[in-house]
Tab-separated table of C-alpha atoms in Angstrom:
chain	number	residue	atom	x	y	z
A	18	MET	CA	50.322	40.181	-33.743
A	19	SER	CA	52.158	42.682	-35.845
A	20	GLY	CA	54.965	41.411	-38.024
A	21	GLN	CA	56.665	44.807	-37.943
A	22	ARG	CA	57.392	45.167	-34.287
A	23	VAL	CA	60.252	43.606	-32.339
A	24	LEU	CA	58.776	41.612	-29.444
A	25	ALA	CA	60.065	41.053	-25.972
A	26	VAL	CA	60.534	37.367	-25.201
A	27	ARG	CA	57.808	37.581	-22.608
A	28	GLU	CA	55.416	39.030	-25.186
A	29	LEU	CA	55.974	36.157	-27.590
A	30	THR	CA	55.699	33.698	-24.719
A	31	ALA	CA	52.467	35.264	-23.518
A	32	TYR	CA	51.119	35.033	-27.064
A	33	LEU	CA	51.986	31.341	-27.254
A	34	GLN	CA	50.432	30.783	-23.828
A	35	ARG	CA	47.165	32.296	-25.033
A	36	LEU	CA	47.321	30.237	-28.196
A	37	LEU	CA	47.682	26.967	-26.299
A	38	ALA	CA	45.123	27.889	-23.668
A	39	GLY	CA	42.584	28.600	-26.418
A	40	ASP	CA	42.919	25.124	-27.885
A	41	GLY	CA	40.206	22.832	-26.516
A	42	HIS	CA	42.118	19.642	-27.306
A	43	LEU	CA	45.108	20.647	-25.235
A	44	ALA	CA	43.026	21.365	-22.131
A	45	ASN	CA	42.449	17.660	-21.503
A	46	VAL	CA	44.683	15.197	-23.333
A	47	TRP	CA	45.584	11.567	-22.789
A	48	VAL	CA	49.178	10.653	-23.613
A	49	ARG	CA	50.935	7.310	-23.519
A	50	GLY	CA	54.668	7.037	-22.987
A	51	GLU	CA	57.532	5.738	-20.911
A	52	VAL	CA	58.540	7.554	-17.751
A	53	SER	CA	62.135	8.817	-17.671
A	54	ASN	CA	64.207	11.276	-15.728
A	55	LEU	CA	61.793	11.171	-12.751
A	56	ARG	CA	62.636	13.662	-9.997
A	57	ARG	CA	60.992	14.093	-6.607
A	58	PRO	CA	62.260	17.282	-4.980
A	59	ALA	CA	61.406	18.149	-1.380
A	60	SER	CA	58.498	20.302	-2.604
A	61	GLY	CA	56.527	17.099	-3.226
A	62	HIS	CA	55.918	17.978	-6.874
A	63	LEU	CA	56.897	15.328	-9.410
A	64	TYR	CA	58.845	16.071	-12.574
A	65	PHE	CA	59.400	13.557	-15.344
A	66	THR	CA	59.580	13.117	-19.075
A	67	LEU	CA	57.285	10.908	-21.123
A	68	LYS	CA	58.988	9.581	-24.229
A	69	ASP	CA	58.632	7.139	-27.049
A	70	GLN	CA	61.082	6.262	-29.821
A	71	VAL	CA	60.875	9.636	-31.524
A	72	ALA	CA	59.604	12.273	-29.144
A	73	ALA	CA	59.668	13.455	-25.521
A	74	LEU	CA	57.223	15.448	-23.418
A	75	ARG	CA	58.095	17.241	-20.191
A	76	CYS	CA	55.586	16.575	-17.429
A	77	VAL	CA	54.889	18.025	-14.014
A	78	MET	CA	52.498	16.685	-11.395
A	79	PHE	CA	51.926	19.138	-8.568
A	80	GLN	CA	51.560	17.951	-5.023
A	81	GLY	CA	47.853	17.604	-4.226
A	82	ARG	CA	46.765	18.497	-7.764
A	83	GLY	CA	47.483	15.242	-9.568
A	84	ARG	CA	47.353	11.635	-8.558
A	85	ALA	CA	48.753	8.335	-9.673
A	86	LEU	CA	46.188	5.525	-9.665
A	87	ASN	CA	47.244	1.989	-8.824
A	88	LEU	CA	50.913	2.588	-9.438
A	89	ARG	CA	54.097	4.079	-8.104
A	90	LEU	CA	55.866	6.145	-10.716
A	91	GLN	CA	59.371	5.070	-11.663
A	92	ASP	CA	61.693	5.379	-14.601
A	93	GLY	CA	61.010	2.931	-17.398
A	94	LEU	CA	57.329	2.490	-16.548
A	95	GLU	CA	54.870	2.655	-19.411
A	96	VAL	CA	51.987	4.921	-18.375
A	97	ILE	CA	49.031	6.892	-19.643
A	98	ALA	CA	48.846	10.439	-18.358
A	99	ARG	CA	45.924	12.838	-18.501
A	100	GLY	CA	46.368	16.572	-18.190
A	101	GLN	CA	46.644	19.975	-19.782
A	102	VAL	CA	49.399	21.117	-22.130
A	103	ALA	CA	50.689	24.610	-21.371
A	104	ILE	CA	53.782	26.802	-21.673
A	105	TYR	CA	56.279	27.117	-18.840
A	106	PRO	CA	57.550	30.654	-19.573
A	107	ARG	CA	60.776	30.638	-17.547
A	108	ASP	CA	62.311	27.720	-19.470
A	109	GLY	CA	60.494	28.434	-22.711
A	110	VAL	CA	59.101	24.946	-22.924
A	111	TYR	CA	55.674	23.429	-23.215
A	112	GLN	CA	54.809	20.717	-20.747
A	113	LEU	CA	51.999	18.475	-19.572
A	114	TYR	CA	50.420	19.458	-16.264
A	115	VAL	CA	49.377	16.001	-15.140
A	116	ALA	CA	46.067	15.375	-13.395
A	117	GLU	CA	46.114	11.584	-13.422
A	118	VAL	CA	48.511	8.793	-14.319
A	119	PHE	CA	47.473	5.210	-14.956
A	120	PRO	CA	49.508	2.098	-15.677
A	121	ALA	CA	49.424	1.716	-19.448
A	122	GLY	CA	48.291	-1.914	-19.170
A	123	MET	CA	45.173	-1.000	-17.214
A	124	GLY	CA	44.840	2.260	-18.972
A	125	LEU	CA	42.637	1.217	-21.833
A	126	ALA	CA	40.039	-0.582	-19.746
A	127	SER	CA	40.121	2.235	-17.259
A	128	LEU	CA	39.716	4.814	-19.982
A	129	ALA	CA	36.811	2.940	-21.502
A	130	LEU	CA	35.137	2.628	-18.123
A	131	ARG	CA	35.583	6.328	-17.418
A	132	GLU	CA	34.093	7.188	-20.736
A	133	LEU	CA	31.151	4.828	-20.165
A	134	ALA	CA	30.572	6.222	-16.686
A	135	ALA	CA	30.604	9.765	-18.031
A	136	ARG	CA	28.132	8.849	-20.751
A	137	LEU	CA	25.740	7.121	-18.349
A	138	GLU	CA	26.012	10.048	-15.975
A	139	ARG	CA	25.088	12.471	-18.759
A	140	GLU	CA	22.069	10.303	-19.499
A	141	GLY	CA	20.989	10.599	-15.875
A	142	LEU	CA	21.461	6.977	-14.766
A	143	PHE	CA	23.153	8.069	-11.546
A	144	ALA	CA	20.877	11.047	-10.852
A	145	PRO	CA	20.044	11.347	-7.137
A	146	ASP	CA	16.459	12.408	-7.845
A	147	ARG	CA	15.929	9.180	-9.724
A	148	LYS	CA	16.658	7.033	-6.667
A	149	ARG	CA	13.431	5.316	-5.618
A	150	PRO	CA	12.432	4.709	-1.991
A	151	LEU	CA	12.481	1.122	-0.780
A	152	PRO	CA	9.183	-0.527	0.197
A	153	LEU	CA	8.489	-0.871	3.896
A	154	LEU	CA	7.193	-4.415	3.527
A	155	PRO	CA	8.013	-6.086	0.195
A	156	ARG	CA	5.689	-8.862	-0.885
A	157	ARG	CA	8.726	-10.681	-2.259
A	158	VAL	CA	12.416	-9.826	-2.374
A	159	GLY	CA	14.205	-10.653	-5.613
A	160	LEU	CA	17.807	-11.811	-5.361
A	161	VAL	CA	20.234	-11.631	-8.269
A	162	THR	CA	23.378	-13.533	-7.424
A	163	SER	CA	25.195	-16.791	-7.884
A	164	PRO	CA	23.212	-19.771	-6.545
A	165	SER	CA	26.408	-21.238	-5.097
A	166	GLY	CA	27.935	-18.136	-3.548
A	167	ALA	CA	28.148	-17.023	0.060
A	168	ALA	CA	26.085	-13.943	-0.851
A	169	LEU	CA	22.907	-15.996	-1.258
A	170	ARG	CA	23.327	-17.766	2.070
A	171	ASP	CA	24.039	-14.474	3.845
A	172	MET	CA	20.984	-12.763	2.376
A	173	VAL	CA	18.676	-15.678	3.195
A	174	THR	CA	19.991	-15.905	6.757
A	175	VAL	CA	19.558	-12.194	7.457
A	176	SER	CA	16.087	-12.118	5.885
A	177	ARG	CA	14.907	-15.111	7.916
A	178	ARG	CA	16.198	-13.570	11.108
A	179	ARG	CA	14.397	-10.267	10.555
A	180	PHE	CA	11.167	-11.579	9.079
A	181	PRO	CA	10.886	-15.363	9.086
A	182	GLY	CA	7.911	-15.401	6.734
A	183	ILE	CA	9.333	-13.153	4.038
A	184	ASP	CA	9.252	-14.608	0.538
A	185	LEU	CA	12.481	-14.607	-1.446
A	186	VAL	CA	12.951	-15.380	-5.092
A	187	LEU	CA	16.354	-16.023	-6.590
A	188	ALA	CA	17.181	-15.286	-10.189
A	189	PRO	CA	20.470	-17.117	-10.567
A	190	ALA	CA	23.326	-15.522	-12.511
A	191	SER	CA	27.087	-15.863	-12.750
A	192	VAL	CA	28.732	-12.905	-11.086
A	193	GLN	CA	31.991	-13.210	-12.940
A	194	GLY	CA	33.225	-14.628	-16.182
A	195	GLU	CA	32.398	-14.109	-19.790
A	196	ASN	CA	28.651	-14.731	-19.506
A	197	ALA	CA	28.139	-12.818	-16.265
A	198	PRO	CA	26.960	-9.493	-17.773
A	199	GLN	CA	24.270	-11.124	-19.920
A	200	GLU	CA	23.147	-13.426	-17.123
A	201	LEU	CA	22.938	-10.600	-14.592
A	202	ALA	CA	20.956	-8.411	-16.984
A	203	ARG	CA	18.611	-11.256	-17.826
A	204	ALA	CA	18.068	-12.100	-14.163
A	205	LEU	CA	17.118	-8.477	-13.425
A	206	ASP	CA	14.778	-8.469	-16.381
A	207	LEU	CA	13.087	-11.700	-15.260
A	208	LEU	CA	12.527	-10.444	-11.722
A	209	GLY	CA	11.186	-7.143	-13.046
A	210	LYS	CA	8.575	-8.970	-15.086
A	211	LEU	CA	7.719	-11.611	-12.505
A	212	GLY	CA	5.217	-9.622	-10.459
A	213	ARG	CA	4.744	-9.423	-6.677
A	214	VAL	CA	8.454	-8.568	-6.383
A	215	ASP	CA	8.798	-5.180	-4.702
A	216	VAL	CA	12.569	-4.851	-4.332
A	217	VAL	CA	15.609	-6.531	-5.872
A	218	ILE	CA	19.077	-7.091	-4.421
A	219	ILE	CA	21.980	-7.594	-6.797
A	220	GLY	CA	24.987	-8.847	-4.909
A	221	ARG	CA	28.104	-10.908	-4.858
A	222	GLY	CA	30.042	-12.547	-2.084
A	223	GLY	CA	33.058	-10.987	-0.519
A	224	GLY	CA	36.423	-12.664	-0.590
A	225	SER	CA	39.557	-12.526	-2.642
A	226	ALA	CA	40.493	-9.904	-5.180
A	227	GLU	CA	37.460	-10.612	-7.315
A	228	ASP	CA	36.690	-9.562	-10.792
A	229	LEU	CA	34.037	-6.860	-10.604
A	230	SER	CA	34.073	-6.151	-14.309
A	231	ALA	CA	30.620	-7.672	-14.960
A	232	PHE	CA	29.152	-5.022	-12.681
A	233	ASN	CA	30.910	-2.326	-14.678
A	234	THR	CA	29.249	-3.203	-17.964
A	235	GLU	CA	26.713	-1.060	-19.747
A	236	ILE	CA	24.228	-3.916	-20.113
A	237	VAL	CA	24.083	-4.486	-16.345
A	238	ALA	CA	23.912	-0.761	-15.567
A	239	ARG	CA	21.023	-0.350	-17.988
A	240	ALA	CA	19.228	-3.448	-16.672
A	241	ILE	CA	19.346	-1.996	-13.154
A	242	TYR	CA	18.099	1.338	-14.455
A	243	ALA	CA	15.267	-0.353	-16.352
A	244	CYS	CA	14.160	-2.516	-13.418
A	245	PRO	CA	10.599	-1.454	-12.508
A	246	VAL	CA	11.197	-1.884	-8.781
A	247	PRO	CA	13.964	-0.423	-6.588
A	248	VAL	CA	17.330	-2.189	-6.765
A	249	ILE	CA	19.853	-2.481	-3.939
A	250	ALA	CA	23.434	-3.163	-5.052
A	251	ALA	CA	25.915	-4.906	-2.800
A	252	VAL	CA	28.839	-5.242	-5.150
A	253	GLY	CA	31.755	-2.863	-4.943
A	254	HIS	CA	33.872	-1.489	-2.178
A	255	GLU	CA	33.648	1.933	-0.608
A	256	THR	CA	36.795	2.948	-2.482
A	257	ASP	CA	35.916	1.292	-5.754
A	258	LEU	CA	32.249	1.644	-6.626
A	259	THR	CA	31.029	-0.160	-9.717
A	260	LEU	CA	28.567	1.239	-12.217
A	261	ALA	CA	25.999	-1.165	-10.745
A	262	ASP	CA	26.460	0.456	-7.328
A	263	ARG	CA	26.101	3.915	-8.806
A	264	VAL	CA	22.948	3.177	-10.834
A	265	ALA	CA	21.207	1.247	-8.054
A	266	ASP	CA	18.612	2.987	-5.912
A	267	ARG	CA	20.511	2.030	-2.760
A	268	ARG	CA	23.961	0.675	-2.118
A	269	ALA	CA	25.063	-1.640	0.660
A	270	PRO	CA	28.576	-2.664	1.667
A	271	THR	CA	27.686	-6.379	1.845
A	272	PRO	CA	24.844	-8.703	0.790
A	273	SER	CA	23.876	-9.040	4.467
A	274	ALA	CA	23.582	-5.262	4.780
A	275	ALA	CA	21.500	-5.191	1.599
A	276	ALA	CA	19.098	-7.743	3.093
A	277	GLU	CA	18.782	-5.548	6.180
A	278	LEU	CA	17.755	-2.644	3.957
A	279	ALA	CA	15.234	-4.750	2.043
A	280	VAL	CA	13.607	-6.770	4.825
A	281	PRO	CA	11.902	-5.140	7.821
A	282	VAL	CA	11.970	-6.585	11.326
A	283	ARG	CA	8.535	-8.140	11.707
A	284	ALA	CA	8.257	-7.566	15.447
A	285	GLU	CA	8.903	-3.836	14.954
A	286	LEU	CA	6.113	-3.519	12.408
A	287	GLU	CA	3.715	-5.379	14.665
A	288	GLU	CA	4.599	-3.137	17.560
A	289	ARG	CA	4.034	-0.058	15.444
A	290	LEU	CA	0.618	-1.344	14.376
A	291	ALA	CA	-0.411	-2.205	17.918
A	292	LEU	CA	0.618	1.265	19.055
A	293	LEU	CA	-1.443	2.916	16.318
A	294	ALA	CA	-4.470	0.759	17.118
A	295	ALA	CA	-4.194	1.680	20.798
A	296	ARG	CA	-3.904	5.377	19.978
A	297	ALA	CA	-6.981	5.163	17.736
A	298	ARG	CA	-8.968	3.549	20.553
A	299	ARG	CA	-7.879	6.145	23.064
A	300	GLY	CA	-8.775	8.908	20.612
A	301	VAL	CA	-12.308	7.691	20.052
A	302	GLU	CA	-12.830	6.933	23.739
A	303	HIS	CA	-11.804	10.467	24.546
A	304	ARG	CA	-14.261	11.819	21.988
A	305	LEU	CA	-17.097	9.775	23.493
A	306	GLN	CA	-16.194	10.982	26.951
A	307	MET	CA	-16.413	14.568	25.693
A	308	ALA	CA	-19.886	13.912	24.300
A	309	ARG	CA	-20.999	12.387	27.570
A	310	THR	CA	-19.736	15.342	29.579
A	311	MET	CA	-21.525	17.710	27.236
A	312	LEU	CA	-24.787	15.808	27.598
A	313	GLU	CA	-24.599	15.798	31.348
A	314	ARG	CA	-24.139	19.535	31.349
A	315	LEU	CA	-27.175	19.973	29.083
A	316	VAL	CA	-29.353	17.699	31.131
A	317	LYS	CA	-28.629	19.754	34.194
A	318	SER	CA	-29.404	23.046	32.441
A	319	ARG	CA	-32.699	24.664	33.446
A	320	GLY	CA	-34.252	25.006	30.002
A	321	LEU	CA	-34.244	21.321	29.298
A	322	ALA	CA	-34.894	19.834	32.668
A	323	ARG	CA	-37.874	17.774	31.439
A	324	PRO	CA	-37.132	14.834	29.191
A	325	GLN	CA	-38.847	15.207	25.825
A	326	GLN	CA	-39.639	12.881	22.996
A	327	GLU	CA	-37.241	14.664	20.646
A	328	LEU	CA	-34.473	14.182	23.091
A	329	TYR	CA	-35.126	10.472	23.065
A	330	TYR	CA	-34.613	10.545	19.312
A	331	ARG	CA	-31.264	12.153	19.853
A	332	GLN	CA	-30.422	9.588	22.432
A	333	GLN	CA	-31.292	6.899	19.941
A	334	TYR	CA	-28.954	8.480	17.437
A	335	LEU	CA	-26.101	8.446	19.918
A	336	ASP	CA	-26.942	4.898	20.901
A	337	GLY	CA	-26.624	3.961	17.244
A	338	LEU	CA	-23.144	5.405	17.157
A	339	GLU	CA	-22.297	3.504	20.299
A	340	GLN	CA	-23.527	0.299	18.718
A	341	ARG	CA	-21.279	0.866	15.731
A	342	LEU	CA	-18.302	1.468	17.950
A	343	LEU	CA	-19.169	-1.656	19.890
A	344	ALA	CA	-19.410	-3.644	16.680
A	345	SER	CA	-16.049	-2.534	15.307
A	346	TRP	CA	-14.483	-3.014	18.689
A	347	GLN	CA	-15.775	-6.566	18.974
A	348	ARG	CA	-14.481	-7.352	15.551
A	349	GLN	CA	-11.097	-6.040	16.544
A	350	SER	CA	-10.677	-7.537	19.968
A	351	GLY	CA	-12.895	-9.542	22.272
A	352	ALA	CA	-10.752	-8.626	25.237
A	353	ARG	CA	-11.820	-4.986	25.004
A	354	GLU	CA	-15.496	-5.820	24.906
A	355	GLN	CA	-16.126	-5.559	28.589
A	356	ALA	CA	-14.487	-2.204	28.926
A	357	LEU	CA	-16.511	-0.908	26.020
A	358	GLN	CA	-19.822	-2.161	27.384
A	359	LEU	CA	-19.046	-0.381	30.598
A	360	LEU	CA	-18.464	2.797	28.658
A	361	VAL	CA	-21.691	2.316	26.683
A	362	ALA	CA	-23.660	1.823	29.881
A	363	ARG	CA	-22.260	5.042	31.281
A	364	LEU	CA	-23.208	6.886	28.138
A	365	GLU	CA	-26.729	5.501	28.125
A	366	ALA	CA	-27.230	6.844	31.610
A	367	ALA	CA	-26.983	10.354	30.239
A	368	SER	CA	-29.516	12.211	28.086
A	369	PRO	CA	-28.037	12.947	24.677
A	370	LEU	CA	-28.618	16.654	24.219
A	371	ALA	CA	-25.406	17.543	22.456
A	372	ILE	CA	-27.251	18.261	19.239
A	373	LEU	CA	-29.037	21.280	20.682
A	374	ASN	CA	-25.741	22.646	21.871
A	375	ARG	CA	-24.483	22.626	18.295
A	376	GLY	CA	-27.197	25.108	17.251
A	377	TYR	CA	-30.152	22.912	16.326
A	378	ALA	CA	-33.599	23.493	17.786
A	379	VAL	CA	-36.712	21.489	18.489
A	380	CYS	CA	-40.054	22.867	17.326
A	381	ARG	CA	-43.297	21.615	18.943
A	382	ARG	CA	-46.733	22.761	20.047
A	383	PRO	CA	-46.844	24.798	23.242
A	384	GLY	CA	-47.090	22.685	26.360
A	385	GLY	CA	-45.649	19.483	24.909
A	386	GLY	CA	-46.415	16.913	22.247
A	387	PRO	CA	-44.211	15.373	19.601
A	388	PRO	CA	-41.768	17.569	17.658
A	389	ILE	CA	-42.987	19.114	14.412
A	390	LYS	CA	-41.029	17.568	11.559
A	391	VAL	CA	-43.192	18.482	8.528
A	392	SER	CA	-44.284	22.058	7.845
A	393	GLN	CA	-47.888	21.090	7.014
A	394	GLU	CA	-48.414	19.859	10.560
A	395	VAL	CA	-49.138	23.486	11.464
A	396	VAL	CA	-51.206	26.233	9.803
A	397	PRO	CA	-50.454	29.955	9.575
A	398	GLY	CA	-51.341	31.748	12.746
A	399	GLU	CA	-50.738	28.736	14.980
A	400	ARG	CA	-48.448	29.170	17.951
A	401	VAL	CA	-45.393	26.952	18.340
A	402	GLU	CA	-42.649	26.605	20.884
A	403	VAL	CA	-38.969	26.438	19.858
A	404	ILE	CA	-36.579	24.824	22.302
A	405	LEU	CA	-33.015	26.035	22.116
A	406	SER	CA	-29.892	24.848	23.850
A	407	GLN	CA	-30.555	27.464	26.508
A	408	GLY	CA	-34.138	28.670	26.958
A	409	ARG	CA	-37.102	28.528	24.608
A	410	LEU	CA	-39.039	30.814	22.221
A	411	GLN	CA	-42.815	31.215	21.863
A	412	CYS	CA	-43.557	31.868	18.175
A	413	GLN	CA	-46.489	32.429	15.804
A	414	VAL	CA	-46.368	30.804	12.358
A	415	GLU	CA	-46.589	33.423	9.583
A	416	ASP	CA	-46.391	31.155	6.575
A	417	VAL	CA	-46.107	27.450	5.827
A	418	LYS	CA	-43.951	26.310	2.959
A	419	ALA	CA	-44.148	22.704	1.744
A	420	GLY	CA	-41.158	21.011	0.185
A	421	PRO	CA	-38.547	18.300	0.492
A	422	ALA	CA	-36.547	18.090	3.669
A	423	CYS	CA	-34.861	21.395	4.448
A	424	GLN	CA	-33.912	22.046	0.817
A	425	GLY	CA	-31.646	25.042	0.402
A	426	VAL	CA	-31.072	25.314	4.126
A	427	THR	CA	-27.679	25.114	5.741
A	428	THR	CA	-26.816	23.718	9.133
A	429	PRO	CA	-25.545	26.041	11.846
A	430	ALA	CA	-22.060	24.860	10.907
A	431	GLY	CA	-22.626	26.173	7.356
A	432	GLU	CA	-22.869	22.794	5.640
A	433	PRO	CA	-25.735	22.123	3.223
A	434	CYS	CA	-28.467	20.199	4.954
A	435	LYS	CA	-28.661	16.556	3.976
B	25	MET	CA	-8.397	4.744	-5.409
B	26	PRO	CA	-6.953	1.257	-5.698
B	27	ALA	CA	-8.801	-1.693	-4.222
B	28	ARG	CA	-7.852	-2.624	-0.669
B	29	GLU	CA	-5.926	-5.624	-1.898
B	30	GLU	CA	-3.681	-3.362	-3.947
B	31	LEU	CA	-3.066	-0.850	-1.199
B	32	LYS	CA	0.595	-1.104	-0.302
B	33	PHE	CA	1.570	-1.790	3.276
B	34	GLU	CA	3.197	1.588	3.748
B	35	GLU	CA	0.247	3.366	2.167
B	36	ALA	CA	-2.106	1.597	4.562
B	37	LEU	CA	0.155	2.477	7.476
B	38	GLN	CA	0.350	6.095	6.348
B	39	LYS	CA	-3.452	6.319	6.124
B	40	LEU	CA	-3.737	4.741	9.530
B	41	GLU	CA	-1.343	7.285	11.004
B	42	GLY	CA	-3.409	10.101	9.474
B	43	ILE	CA	-6.584	8.657	11.006
B	44	VAL	CA	-4.997	8.299	14.433
B	45	ARG	CA	-3.799	11.909	14.315
B	46	ALA	CA	-7.324	13.036	13.389
B	47	LEU	CA	-8.825	10.951	16.209
B	48	GLU	CA	-6.377	12.458	18.651
B	49	GLY	CA	-7.229	15.970	17.493
B	50	GLU	CA	-10.328	17.973	18.412
B	51	GLY	CA	-11.748	18.670	14.952
B	52	LEU	CA	-14.050	15.671	14.440
B	53	THR	CA	-17.712	15.291	15.287
B	54	LEU	CA	-18.677	12.209	17.244
B	55	GLU	CA	-20.034	10.513	14.137
B	56	GLU	CA	-16.947	11.357	12.082
B	57	SER	CA	-14.662	10.044	14.774
B	58	LEU	CA	-16.542	6.733	14.829
B	59	ASP	CA	-16.365	6.496	11.045
B	60	ARG	CA	-12.645	7.148	11.154
B	61	TYR	CA	-12.170	4.673	13.930
B	62	GLN	CA	-13.905	1.968	11.929
B	63	GLU	CA	-11.781	2.810	8.903
B	64	GLY	CA	-8.690	2.647	11.113
B	65	ILE	CA	-9.676	-0.762	12.447
B	66	LYS	CA	-10.011	-2.005	8.877
B	67	LEU	CA	-6.534	-0.727	8.058
B	68	VAL	CA	-5.052	-2.368	11.143
B	69	ARG	CA	-6.560	-5.655	10.047
B	70	LEU	CA	-5.315	-5.171	6.499
B	71	CYS	CA	-1.770	-4.520	7.744
B	72	ARG	CA	-1.838	-7.513	10.090
B	73	GLN	CA	-3.039	-9.635	7.217
B	74	ARG	CA	-0.143	-8.425	5.109
B	75	LEU	CA	2.285	-9.375	7.854
B	76	GLN	CA	0.827	-12.847	7.898
B	77	GLU	CA	0.236	-13.595	4.274
B	78	VAL	CA	3.896	-14.036	3.343
B	79	GLU	CA	4.739	-17.701	3.334
B	80	GLY	CA	8.462	-17.765	3.900
B	81	LYS	CA	9.215	-19.394	0.602
B	82	LEU	CA	12.596	-19.417	-1.075
B	83	GLN	CA	12.131	-19.857	-4.786
B	84	ALA	CA	14.420	-19.835	-7.763
B	85	LEU	CA	13.606	-18.893	-11.310
B	86	LEU	CA	14.471	-21.640	-13.741
B	87	ILE	CA	14.157	-21.812	-17.479
B	88	GLN	CA	12.329	-24.970	-18.533
B	89	GLU	CA	11.584	-25.475	-22.201
B	90	GLY	CA	11.858	-21.783	-22.824
B	91	ASP	CA	9.446	-20.809	-20.030
B	92	VAL	CA	10.354	-19.207	-16.749
B	93	VAL	CA	9.173	-21.315	-13.828
B	94	GLU	CA	9.319	-20.611	-10.115
B	95	LYS	CA	10.602	-23.571	-8.186
B	96	GLU	CA	10.967	-23.851	-4.461
B	97	ILE	CA	14.528	-24.586	-3.370
B	98	ASN	CA	16.515	-25.378	-0.263
B	99	LEU	CA	19.961	-24.151	0.534
B	100	ALA	CA	22.150	-27.234	0.531
B	101	GLY	CA	24.344	-28.174	3.451
B	102	GLY	CA	22.761	-26.200	6.223
B	103	GLU	CA	19.438	-25.155	7.627
B	104	ASN	CA	16.415	-26.034	5.624
B	105	TYR	CA	15.231	-22.645	4.411
B	106	GLY	CA	12.762	-23.909	1.901
B	107	ALA	CA	9.774	-25.095	3.879
């Protein structure tokens, strides 16, 4: 700014506005003082002055832009206000544009908590991508709560109703009072190290206007974060979440609701299993039926009307598969045995020729005889007959190569031959 | 791959669902489908076992002479939840 030039008032004011706006401290300040000269015009904005023995600060809180927490503003009240200091050009005054007002008595604790929450948030303790999924069926559910509170009884009752056999393990801790933070953190630590605990609930009973401060401590927040298994918190209220609620992997409105999240309904799991087992059986039955249909078609085909020794081998192979199915079925359920044996009998009635249909062939001497399985069984110049899925080929052997079973050869499906 | 004992319930269930989908599809050979079926049966049994092996205990952790011990407890003044 030039010292030579005469400025318009608005120019000086604009300069001061820029000056204040450029100051990082003034963008977000906390000020303590006594409310005086409070005015509430019809606009809904609030105007007041914060003062102490020696100084005064004009304040404005715009409708919808600022809020008063846990208090109703009135003259004489000691408060802490947070906001931005800026120039109001028309009156040529600086004032505080208030974002939040707290009662001064609660202010310090509230400030400290806000600062702690901000720090933990920066460290990623509340990060959504850090939330772990809950186990479907925990081997044991860990409970961190007071051994004498209603929360414990509620959680046990709900767990027993959903899954009577579920194992619960309580790590007792005071939920309020001087020792509560240490006890809660220690209980979480113990359960985390215990083993066979797959989920932990940290909760407290509902009731009167309780002291939630233990659940707003850094030591408890960090203990939840450090717990090696997922933690469900049932502590705060929808409107007043504690740090414990925010760090936990899941949050529930009550201990009972937390138990519902942690413990599955046994009957539902059993039903799901039974359904899957039934679907598996139907799937494999269907596959067997397909094989049987395919075999029947092959048996009826002209080229393979006569039963051959090789085909008996194939039948044996299929029978082996049937036996294995029968065995696993019997192990699973005796009631299904009869139905399976019926199915096996139907399959045995058919000649198992599916293999040929998949591109394999049988090689033998013309006019019959056992299949040729080793190359040295024939000599160059000898005639052989190759049976295909449809029709047969009369061939003359050009060369005989010895060697291990079909080395370097691939199946029709392109897989290396075993 | 972890031993069967260490396979979590939901992992077993997930595997089982994959096997059932494969069995219901058309892509398997007869032999493969039987292998899968047998594997599925094993998983069903494993899951059922898991549903049964919990004992319904309510325990509390107590500190005795500096060691953490698990002790079975009852909830006083109501149903007996302990046994």
